[in-house]
Amino acid sequence: MNLLLQKLKEKYDRHLKEKDLSRKEKHNDRLNIDETHICAAFDLQAVMQCPSDVSREIGLQLKCDNCVCTSENENKGNVTWSDIKILKFTKEDTFLFYYKTSYSQNEFNKVNMRNKRKKMSAIRDIAMTKAYSQRLVLSERKKTDLRSLIEHNLIPHYYADFYNNIM
């Protein structure tokens, strides 16, 4: 039991250290904002696109606890998404992204997203086309279900405007 308590304390101490380093990093990023640099900080745990069933969400968390990126980093190791602390993208390297798994890490790890099995077009040669020419229409049954979920507070009230606008 003592070993478990010790591991828990080490994990908590690491968390506190990462939290402090994260706040310092965020502060430094804000100091570097100008017309060529953007600082974007997100609390991804607070972002929820659509309402979800709590019991289903808990099950999903259990299944996805060790979610792994299908791409390999430059050291031929898998990337565990839940361990990533910092992501960096650059215009010059359109098929690369860089990441750190700790705020105390000095160098970024690199992941190449280019498919090596087939020839891919350069980003500047890719023409974007609209996926839909007009707004998609929800079926009456789906609209009724959504209204019912809003009515019974199964969809939180702060999402109601979003769903009312798409109906």
Short mmCIF file of N, CA and C in Angstrom, two decimals:
data_model
loop_
_atom_site.label_atom_id
_atom_site.label_comp_id
_atom_site.label_asym_id
_atom_site.label_seq_id
_atom_site.Cartn_x
_atom_site.Cartn_y
_atom_site.Cartn_z
N MET A 1 0.83 -1.19 0.00
CA MET A 1 0.00 0.00 0.00
C MET A 1 0.87 1.26 0.00
N ASN A 2 2.00 1.19 0.71
CA ASN A 2 2.90 2.33 0.79
C ASN A 2 3.48 2.67 -0.58
N LEU A 3 3.79 1.64 -1.38
CA LEU A 3 4.33 1.83 -2.72
C LEU A 3 3.30 2.53 -3.62
N LEU A 4 2.05 2.13 -3.49
CA LEU A 4 0.97 2.75 -4.27
C LEU A 4 0.83 4.22 -3.90
N LEU A 5 0.89 4.51 -2.61
CA LEU A 5 0.79 5.88 -2.13
C LEU A 5 1.96 6.72 -2.64
N GLN A 6 3.13 6.14 -2.66
CA GLN A 6 4.32 6.84 -3.13
C GLN A 6 4.21 7.15 -4.63
N LYS A 7 3.73 6.18 -5.42
CA LYS A 7 3.55 6.40 -6.85
C LYS A 7 2.51 7.49 -7.11
N LEU A 8 1.45 7.48 -6.32
CA LEU A 8 0.41 8.48 -6.46
C LEU A 8 0.96 9.87 -6.15
N LYS A 9 1.76 9.97 -5.10
CA LYS A 9 2.37 11.25 -4.73
C LYS A 9 3.32 11.74 -5.83
N GLU A 10 4.11 10.83 -6.40
CA GLU A 10 5.03 11.20 -7.48
C GLU A 10 4.25 11.72 -8.70
N LYS A 11 3.16 11.04 -9.01
CA LYS A 11 2.33 11.46 -10.14
C LYS A 11 1.73 12.84 -9.87
N TYR A 12 1.27 13.07 -8.65
CA TYR A 12 0.68 14.36 -8.29
C TYR A 12 1.74 15.46 -8.33
N ASP A 13 2.94 15.18 -7.83
CA ASP A 13 4.03 16.17 -7.86
C ASP A 13 4.41 16.51 -9.30
N ARG A 14 4.45 15.50 -10.17
CA ARG A 14 4.72 15.73 -11.60
C ARG A 14 3.64 16.61 -12.21
N HIS A 15 2.39 16.34 -11.82
CA HIS A 15 1.26 17.13 -12.32
C HIS A 15 1.41 18.59 -11.90
N LEU A 16 1.76 18.84 -10.64
CA LEU A 16 1.93 20.22 -10.17
C LEU A 16 3.06 20.93 -10.90
N LYS A 17 4.15 20.22 -11.13
CA LYS A 17 5.28 20.80 -11.86
C LYS A 17 4.88 21.15 -13.29
N GLU A 18 4.18 20.23 -13.96
CA GLU A 18 3.72 20.48 -15.32
C GLU A 18 2.74 21.65 -15.37
N LYS A 19 1.89 21.77 -14.35
CA LYS A 19 0.93 22.87 -14.30
C LYS A 19 1.66 24.20 -14.23
N ASP A 20 2.67 24.30 -13.37
CA ASP A 20 3.45 25.54 -13.25
C ASP A 20 4.19 25.85 -14.55
N LEU A 21 4.81 24.84 -15.14
CA LEU A 21 5.52 25.05 -16.40
C LEU A 21 4.56 25.45 -17.52
N SER A 22 3.36 24.88 -17.50
CA SER A 22 2.34 25.21 -18.49
C SER A 22 1.95 26.68 -18.39
N ARG A 23 1.75 27.15 -17.18
CA ARG A 23 1.37 28.56 -16.99
C ARG A 23 2.49 29.51 -17.42
N LYS A 24 3.74 29.14 -17.13
CA LYS A 24 4.87 29.96 -17.56
C LYS A 24 4.96 29.99 -19.08
N GLU A 25 4.78 28.83 -19.71
CA GLU A 25 4.82 28.74 -21.17
C GLU A 25 3.73 29.60 -21.80
N LYS A 26 2.53 29.55 -21.24
CA LYS A 26 1.41 30.34 -21.74
C LYS A 26 1.70 31.83 -21.61
N HIS A 27 2.27 32.23 -20.48
CA HIS A 27 2.63 33.64 -20.25
C HIS A 27 3.68 34.09 -21.28
N ASN A 28 4.70 33.27 -21.50
CA ASN A 28 5.75 33.61 -22.48
C ASN A 28 5.19 33.70 -23.89
N ASP A 29 4.26 32.80 -24.23
CA ASP A 29 3.64 32.85 -25.56
C ASP A 29 2.86 34.14 -25.76
N ARG A 30 2.18 34.59 -24.73
CA ARG A 30 1.41 35.83 -24.83
C ARG A 30 2.32 37.03 -25.04
N LEU A 31 3.52 36.99 -24.52
CA LEU A 31 4.46 38.09 -24.70
C LEU A 31 4.99 38.15 -26.13
N ASN A 32 4.92 37.06 -26.87
CA ASN A 32 5.46 36.99 -28.23
C ASN A 32 4.43 37.25 -29.32
N ILE A 33 3.22 37.64 -28.95
CA ILE A 33 2.17 37.87 -29.95
C ILE A 33 2.50 39.13 -30.75
N ASP A 34 2.47 38.99 -32.07
CA ASP A 34 2.61 40.13 -32.98
C ASP A 34 1.90 39.77 -34.28
N GLU A 35 2.15 40.55 -35.35
CA GLU A 35 1.43 40.29 -36.60
C GLU A 35 1.84 38.98 -37.28
N THR A 36 2.95 38.38 -36.84
CA THR A 36 3.38 37.12 -37.45
C THR A 36 3.22 35.92 -36.52
N HIS A 37 2.88 36.14 -35.28
CA HIS A 37 2.73 35.05 -34.32
C HIS A 37 1.36 35.09 -33.66
N ILE A 38 0.77 33.93 -33.55
CA ILE A 38 -0.54 33.79 -32.90
C ILE A 38 -0.37 32.88 -31.70
N CYS A 39 -1.02 33.23 -30.62
CA CYS A 39 -1.03 32.37 -29.43
C CYS A 39 -2.45 31.86 -29.24
N ALA A 40 -2.61 30.57 -29.26
CA ALA A 40 -3.93 29.97 -29.05
C ALA A 40 -3.80 28.93 -27.95
N ALA A 41 -4.53 29.13 -26.86
CA ALA A 41 -4.51 28.19 -25.74
C ALA A 41 -5.91 27.63 -25.57
N PHE A 42 -6.00 26.32 -25.45
CA PHE A 42 -7.30 25.67 -25.35
C PHE A 42 -7.33 24.74 -24.15
N ASP A 43 -8.44 24.73 -23.46
CA ASP A 43 -8.68 23.72 -22.44
C ASP A 43 -9.52 22.65 -23.14
N LEU A 44 -8.86 21.68 -23.72
CA LEU A 44 -9.57 20.70 -24.55
C LEU A 44 -10.54 19.84 -23.76
N GLN A 45 -10.32 19.72 -22.45
CA GLN A 45 -11.26 18.95 -21.64
C GLN A 45 -12.58 19.71 -21.48
N ALA A 46 -12.53 21.04 -21.61
CA ALA A 46 -13.73 21.84 -21.44
C ALA A 46 -14.52 21.96 -22.74
N VAL A 47 -13.93 21.57 -23.85
CA VAL A 47 -14.59 21.69 -25.15
C VAL A 47 -15.46 20.47 -25.37
N MET A 48 -16.75 20.72 -25.60
CA MET A 48 -17.65 19.61 -25.88
C MET A 48 -18.54 20.03 -27.04
N GLN A 49 -18.34 19.42 -28.19
CA GLN A 49 -19.07 19.82 -29.39
C GLN A 49 -20.55 19.48 -29.30
N CYS A 50 -20.85 18.31 -28.80
CA CYS A 50 -22.23 17.86 -28.72
C CYS A 50 -22.46 17.22 -27.35
N PRO A 51 -23.67 17.26 -26.87
CA PRO A 51 -23.95 16.60 -25.60
C PRO A 51 -23.65 15.11 -25.68
N SER A 52 -23.30 14.53 -24.57
CA SER A 52 -23.01 13.09 -24.57
C SER A 52 -23.57 12.44 -23.32
N ASP A 53 -23.82 11.18 -23.43
CA ASP A 53 -24.30 10.39 -22.32
C ASP A 53 -23.12 10.13 -21.38
N VAL A 54 -23.26 10.50 -20.12
CA VAL A 54 -22.15 10.38 -19.17
C VAL A 54 -21.68 8.94 -19.04
N SER A 55 -22.60 7.98 -18.96
CA SER A 55 -22.19 6.59 -18.81
C SER A 55 -21.43 6.11 -20.05
N ARG A 56 -21.86 6.54 -21.22
CA ARG A 56 -21.17 6.18 -22.46
C ARG A 56 -19.79 6.84 -22.49
N GLU A 57 -19.74 8.09 -22.02
CA GLU A 57 -18.47 8.82 -21.99
C GLU A 57 -17.46 8.14 -21.07
N ILE A 58 -17.92 7.67 -19.93
CA ILE A 58 -17.03 6.98 -18.99
C ILE A 58 -16.50 5.70 -19.63
N GLY A 59 -17.37 4.96 -20.28
CA GLY A 59 -16.94 3.74 -20.97
C GLY A 59 -15.94 4.04 -22.06
N LEU A 60 -16.18 5.13 -22.79
CA LEU A 60 -15.26 5.52 -23.85
C LEU A 60 -13.90 5.90 -23.27
N GLN A 61 -13.90 6.60 -22.14
CA GLN A 61 -12.63 6.97 -21.50
C GLN A 61 -11.87 5.72 -21.09
N LEU A 62 -12.58 4.72 -20.61
CA LEU A 62 -11.91 3.49 -20.20
C LEU A 62 -11.29 2.79 -21.41
N LYS A 63 -12.02 2.79 -22.54
CA LYS A 63 -11.52 2.12 -23.74
C LYS A 63 -10.39 2.91 -24.40
N CYS A 64 -10.44 4.24 -24.30
CA CYS A 64 -9.48 5.09 -25.02
C CYS A 64 -8.40 5.65 -24.10
N ASP A 65 -8.17 5.03 -22.98
CA ASP A 65 -7.19 5.55 -22.04
C ASP A 65 -5.81 5.65 -22.65
N ASN A 66 -5.46 4.72 -23.52
CA ASN A 66 -4.15 4.75 -24.15
C ASN A 66 -4.28 4.93 -25.66
N CYS A 67 -5.04 5.95 -26.07
CA CYS A 67 -5.24 6.22 -27.48
C CYS A 67 -3.89 6.56 -28.13
N VAL A 68 -3.57 5.88 -29.21
CA VAL A 68 -2.26 6.03 -29.84
C VAL A 68 -2.42 6.57 -31.25
N CYS A 69 -1.59 7.53 -31.60
CA CYS A 69 -1.55 8.07 -32.95
C CYS A 69 -1.08 6.97 -33.90
N THR A 70 -1.71 6.86 -35.08
CA THR A 70 -1.31 5.82 -36.01
C THR A 70 0.00 6.16 -36.72
N SER A 71 0.43 7.40 -36.64
CA SER A 71 1.71 7.79 -37.23
C SER A 71 2.82 7.58 -36.22
N GLU A 72 4.02 7.40 -36.75
CA GLU A 72 5.17 7.22 -35.87
C GLU A 72 5.93 8.54 -35.78
N ASN A 73 6.56 8.75 -34.63
CA ASN A 73 7.41 9.93 -34.53
C ASN A 73 8.75 9.63 -35.16
N GLU A 74 9.64 10.60 -35.16
CA GLU A 74 10.93 10.44 -35.85
C GLU A 74 11.78 9.33 -35.26
N ASN A 75 11.51 8.93 -34.04
CA ASN A 75 12.27 7.85 -33.39
C ASN A 75 11.61 6.49 -33.58
N LYS A 76 10.62 6.42 -34.50
CA LYS A 76 9.89 5.19 -34.81
C LYS A 76 9.07 4.67 -33.63
N GLY A 77 8.67 5.57 -32.76
CA GLY A 77 7.82 5.18 -31.64
C GLY A 77 6.42 5.72 -31.84
N ASN A 78 5.43 5.10 -31.25
CA ASN A 78 4.06 5.59 -31.35
C ASN A 78 3.86 6.81 -30.46
N VAL A 79 2.91 7.64 -30.86
CA VAL A 79 2.59 8.85 -30.12
C VAL A 79 1.32 8.59 -29.32
N THR A 80 1.38 8.71 -28.02
CA THR A 80 0.19 8.57 -27.19
C THR A 80 -0.42 9.96 -27.02
N TRP A 81 -1.59 10.17 -27.62
CA TRP A 81 -2.20 11.50 -27.67
C TRP A 81 -2.45 12.09 -26.30
N SER A 82 -2.83 11.27 -25.35
CA SER A 82 -3.14 11.81 -24.02
C SER A 82 -1.90 12.30 -23.29
N ASP A 83 -0.71 11.96 -23.79
CA ASP A 83 0.53 12.43 -23.17
C ASP A 83 1.03 13.75 -23.76
N ILE A 84 0.47 14.18 -24.88
CA ILE A 84 0.95 15.39 -25.56
C ILE A 84 0.56 16.63 -24.77
N LYS A 85 1.53 17.50 -24.52
CA LYS A 85 1.31 18.76 -23.80
C LYS A 85 1.34 19.95 -24.76
N ILE A 86 2.22 19.92 -25.77
CA ILE A 86 2.39 21.04 -26.69
C ILE A 86 2.39 20.51 -28.12
N LEU A 87 1.60 21.15 -28.99
CA LEU A 87 1.61 20.87 -30.42
C LEU A 87 2.10 22.11 -31.15
N LYS A 88 2.88 21.91 -32.19
CA LYS A 88 3.38 23.04 -32.97
C LYS A 88 3.24 22.70 -34.45
N PHE A 89 2.66 23.63 -35.21
CA PHE A 89 2.51 23.50 -36.65
C PHE A 89 3.18 24.70 -37.30
N THR A 90 3.80 24.49 -38.45
CA THR A 90 4.42 25.60 -39.18
C THR A 90 3.94 25.59 -40.62
N LYS A 91 3.89 26.76 -41.23
CA LYS A 91 3.46 26.86 -42.63
C LYS A 91 4.45 26.17 -43.56
N GLU A 92 5.72 26.23 -43.21
CA GLU A 92 6.75 25.66 -44.08
C GLU A 92 6.65 24.13 -44.14
N ASP A 93 6.32 23.52 -43.04
CA ASP A 93 6.26 22.05 -42.96
C ASP A 93 4.81 21.60 -42.89
N THR A 94 4.13 21.63 -44.02
CA THR A 94 2.68 21.38 -44.02
C THR A 94 2.30 19.96 -43.66
N PHE A 95 3.20 19.00 -43.86
CA PHE A 95 2.87 17.62 -43.55
C PHE A 95 3.54 17.14 -42.27
N LEU A 96 4.09 18.07 -41.51
CA LEU A 96 4.74 17.73 -40.25
C LEU A 96 4.04 18.42 -39.10
N PHE A 97 4.05 17.79 -37.95
CA PHE A 97 3.71 18.51 -36.74
C PHE A 97 4.72 18.12 -35.68
N TYR A 98 4.88 19.00 -34.73
CA TYR A 98 5.87 18.83 -33.67
C TYR A 98 5.13 18.78 -32.35
N TYR A 99 5.66 18.03 -31.41
CA TYR A 99 4.98 17.91 -30.12
C TYR A 99 5.99 17.71 -29.00
N LYS A 100 5.53 18.04 -27.79
CA LYS A 100 6.28 17.76 -26.57
C LYS A 100 5.34 17.02 -25.62
N THR A 101 5.89 16.08 -24.89
CA THR A 101 5.08 15.35 -23.91
C THR A 101 5.29 15.89 -22.50
N SER A 102 6.14 16.91 -22.37
CA SER A 102 6.37 17.57 -21.09
C SER A 102 6.79 19.00 -21.35
N TYR A 103 6.38 19.91 -20.48
CA TYR A 103 6.79 21.30 -20.62
C TYR A 103 8.27 21.48 -20.30
N SER A 104 8.85 20.52 -19.61
CA SER A 104 10.27 20.60 -19.29
C SER A 104 11.14 20.03 -20.41
N GLN A 105 10.53 19.43 -21.41
CA GLN A 105 11.25 18.86 -22.56
C GLN A 105 11.82 20.01 -23.39
N ASN A 106 13.09 19.94 -23.76
CA ASN A 106 13.74 21.02 -24.51
C ASN A 106 13.43 20.98 -26.00
N GLU A 107 13.53 19.82 -26.61
CA GLU A 107 13.35 19.69 -28.05
C GLU A 107 11.97 19.10 -28.38
N PHE A 108 11.44 19.51 -29.54
CA PHE A 108 10.19 18.96 -30.02
C PHE A 108 10.45 17.62 -30.71
N ASN A 109 9.51 16.69 -30.57
CA ASN A 109 9.50 15.47 -31.38
C ASN A 109 8.78 15.80 -32.67
N LYS A 110 9.05 15.07 -33.73
CA LYS A 110 8.48 15.38 -35.03
C LYS A 110 7.71 14.18 -35.57
N VAL A 111 6.53 14.45 -36.17
CA VAL A 111 5.74 13.41 -36.83
C VAL A 111 5.49 13.85 -38.26
N ASN A 112 5.82 12.99 -39.21
CA ASN A 112 5.59 13.25 -40.62
C ASN A 112 4.27 12.59 -41.02
N MET A 113 3.30 13.39 -41.44
CA MET A 113 1.98 12.87 -41.78
C MET A 113 1.84 12.52 -43.27
N ARG A 114 2.88 12.76 -44.04
CA ARG A 114 2.83 12.46 -45.47
C ARG A 114 2.77 10.95 -45.67
N ASN A 115 1.87 10.53 -46.54
CA ASN A 115 1.71 9.12 -46.87
C ASN A 115 2.86 8.71 -47.79
N LYS A 116 3.69 7.82 -47.33
CA LYS A 116 4.87 7.41 -48.10
C LYS A 116 4.53 6.36 -49.15
N ARG A 117 3.37 5.76 -49.08
CA ARG A 117 2.99 4.69 -50.02
C ARG A 117 2.51 5.22 -51.36
N LYS A 118 1.98 6.44 -51.36
CA LYS A 118 1.51 6.98 -52.63
C LYS A 118 1.94 8.44 -52.75
N LYS A 119 2.00 8.89 -53.98
CA LYS A 119 2.43 10.26 -54.24
C LYS A 119 1.30 11.20 -53.83
N MET A 120 1.63 12.15 -53.00
CA MET A 120 0.64 13.12 -52.55
C MET A 120 0.90 14.46 -53.23
N SER A 121 -0.16 15.17 -53.54
CA SER A 121 -0.03 16.49 -54.15
C SER A 121 0.53 17.47 -53.14
N ALA A 122 1.20 18.49 -53.64
CA ALA A 122 1.66 19.56 -52.76
C ALA A 122 0.44 20.32 -52.27
N ILE A 123 0.53 20.88 -51.10
CA ILE A 123 -0.60 21.61 -50.50
C ILE A 123 -1.09 22.71 -51.43
N ARG A 124 -0.19 23.44 -52.06
CA ARG A 124 -0.59 24.56 -52.93
C ARG A 124 -1.35 24.07 -54.17
N ASP A 125 -1.22 22.79 -54.52
CA ASP A 125 -1.89 22.24 -55.70
C ASP A 125 -3.27 21.66 -55.38
N ILE A 126 -3.62 21.60 -54.12
CA ILE A 126 -4.90 21.03 -53.73
C ILE A 126 -5.98 22.10 -53.80
N ALA A 127 -7.00 21.85 -54.59
CA ALA A 127 -8.11 22.80 -54.72
C ALA A 127 -9.24 22.36 -53.79
N MET A 128 -9.66 23.27 -52.95
CA MET A 128 -10.74 22.97 -52.01
C MET A 128 -12.08 23.11 -52.73
N THR A 129 -12.94 22.14 -52.55
CA THR A 129 -14.29 22.21 -53.10
C THR A 129 -15.28 22.05 -51.95
N LYS A 130 -16.42 22.68 -52.11
CA LYS A 130 -17.45 22.58 -51.07
C LYS A 130 -17.99 21.16 -51.02
N ALA A 131 -18.18 20.67 -49.82
CA ALA A 131 -18.72 19.32 -49.66
C ALA A 131 -20.20 19.28 -50.03
N TYR A 132 -20.92 20.37 -49.76
CA TYR A 132 -22.35 20.43 -50.04
C TYR A 132 -22.66 21.76 -50.72
N SER A 133 -23.57 21.72 -51.68
CA SER A 133 -23.95 22.95 -52.36
C SER A 133 -25.03 23.70 -51.60
N GLN A 134 -25.72 23.01 -50.71
CA GLN A 134 -26.74 23.66 -49.89
C GLN A 134 -26.76 23.03 -48.51
N ARG A 135 -27.45 23.69 -47.62
CA ARG A 135 -27.54 23.21 -46.24
C ARG A 135 -28.26 21.87 -46.19
N LEU A 136 -27.74 20.94 -45.40
CA LEU A 136 -28.38 19.63 -45.25
C LEU A 136 -29.66 19.78 -44.42
N VAL A 137 -30.67 19.04 -44.78
CA VAL A 137 -31.96 19.11 -44.09
C VAL A 137 -32.09 17.91 -43.17
N LEU A 138 -32.48 18.18 -41.93
CA LEU A 138 -32.72 17.10 -40.97
C LEU A 138 -34.11 16.52 -41.20
N SER A 139 -34.24 15.24 -40.99
CA SER A 139 -35.56 14.61 -41.13
C SER A 139 -36.46 15.09 -39.99
N GLU A 140 -37.76 15.00 -40.22
CA GLU A 140 -38.73 15.44 -39.20
C GLU A 140 -38.57 14.63 -37.92
N ARG A 141 -38.28 13.35 -38.07
CA ARG A 141 -38.10 12.49 -36.89
C ARG A 141 -36.90 12.96 -36.05
N LYS A 142 -35.81 13.32 -36.72
CA LYS A 142 -34.62 13.79 -36.01
C LYS A 142 -34.91 15.13 -35.32
N LYS A 143 -35.66 16.01 -36.00
CA LYS A 143 -36.02 17.30 -35.40
C LYS A 143 -36.88 17.08 -34.15
N THR A 144 -37.84 16.17 -34.24
CA THR A 144 -38.70 15.86 -33.10
C THR A 144 -37.88 15.31 -31.94
N ASP A 145 -36.96 14.42 -32.24
CA ASP A 145 -36.10 13.86 -31.19
C ASP A 145 -35.25 14.95 -30.53
N LEU A 146 -34.69 15.83 -31.33
CA LEU A 146 -33.87 16.91 -30.77
C LEU A 146 -34.70 17.85 -29.89
N ARG A 147 -35.90 18.20 -30.37
CA ARG A 147 -36.78 19.07 -29.56
C ARG A 147 -37.12 18.40 -28.23
N SER A 148 -37.37 17.10 -28.27
CA SER A 148 -37.68 16.36 -27.05
C SER A 148 -36.49 16.36 -26.09
N LEU A 149 -35.29 16.16 -26.61
CA LEU A 149 -34.09 16.17 -25.77
C LEU A 149 -33.87 17.54 -25.12
N ILE A 150 -34.14 18.60 -25.88
CA ILE A 150 -34.01 19.96 -25.33
C ILE A 150 -35.06 20.19 -24.26
N GLU A 151 -36.31 19.78 -24.57
CA GLU A 151 -37.43 19.95 -23.64
C GLU A 151 -37.19 19.27 -22.30
N HIS A 152 -36.61 18.07 -22.33
CA HIS A 152 -36.40 17.29 -21.12
C HIS A 152 -35.03 17.55 -20.48
N ASN A 153 -34.36 18.62 -20.94
CA ASN A 153 -33.05 19.02 -20.41
C ASN A 153 -31.98 17.94 -20.53
N LEU A 154 -32.13 17.05 -21.50
CA LEU A 154 -31.08 16.06 -21.76
C LEU A 154 -29.97 16.69 -22.60
N ILE A 155 -30.33 17.73 -23.33
CA ILE A 155 -29.34 18.60 -23.97
C ILE A 155 -29.28 19.84 -23.10
N PRO A 156 -28.13 20.18 -22.56
CA PRO A 156 -28.02 21.36 -21.69
C PRO A 156 -28.54 22.62 -22.39
N HIS A 157 -29.13 23.51 -21.61
CA HIS A 157 -29.77 24.70 -22.18
C HIS A 157 -28.81 25.57 -22.99
N TYR A 158 -27.51 25.56 -22.66
CA TYR A 158 -26.57 26.41 -23.39
C TYR A 158 -26.27 25.86 -24.79
N TYR A 159 -26.73 24.64 -25.11
CA TYR A 159 -26.60 24.10 -26.47
C TYR A 159 -27.89 24.25 -27.26
N ALA A 160 -28.96 24.67 -26.60
CA ALA A 160 -30.28 24.72 -27.25
C ALA A 160 -30.27 25.62 -28.48
N ASP A 161 -29.63 26.80 -28.41
CA ASP A 161 -29.59 27.70 -29.57
C ASP A 161 -28.95 27.03 -30.78
N PHE A 162 -27.87 26.31 -30.55
CA PHE A 162 -27.19 25.63 -31.65
C PHE A 162 -28.15 24.66 -32.34
N TYR A 163 -28.83 23.83 -31.55
CA TYR A 163 -29.72 22.83 -32.14
C TYR A 163 -30.97 23.46 -32.74
N ASN A 164 -31.48 24.51 -32.13
CA ASN A 164 -32.65 25.20 -32.71
C ASN A 164 -32.30 25.84 -34.05
N ASN A 165 -31.07 26.31 -34.20
CA ASN A 165 -30.65 26.93 -35.47
C ASN A 165 -30.46 25.92 -36.59
N ILE A 166 -30.17 24.68 -36.28
CA ILE A 166 -29.99 23.70 -37.36
C ILE A 166 -31.28 22.98 -37.72
N MET A 167 -32.34 23.23 -36.95
CA MET A 167 -33.62 22.56 -37.25
C MET A 167 -34.44 23.36 -38.25
#
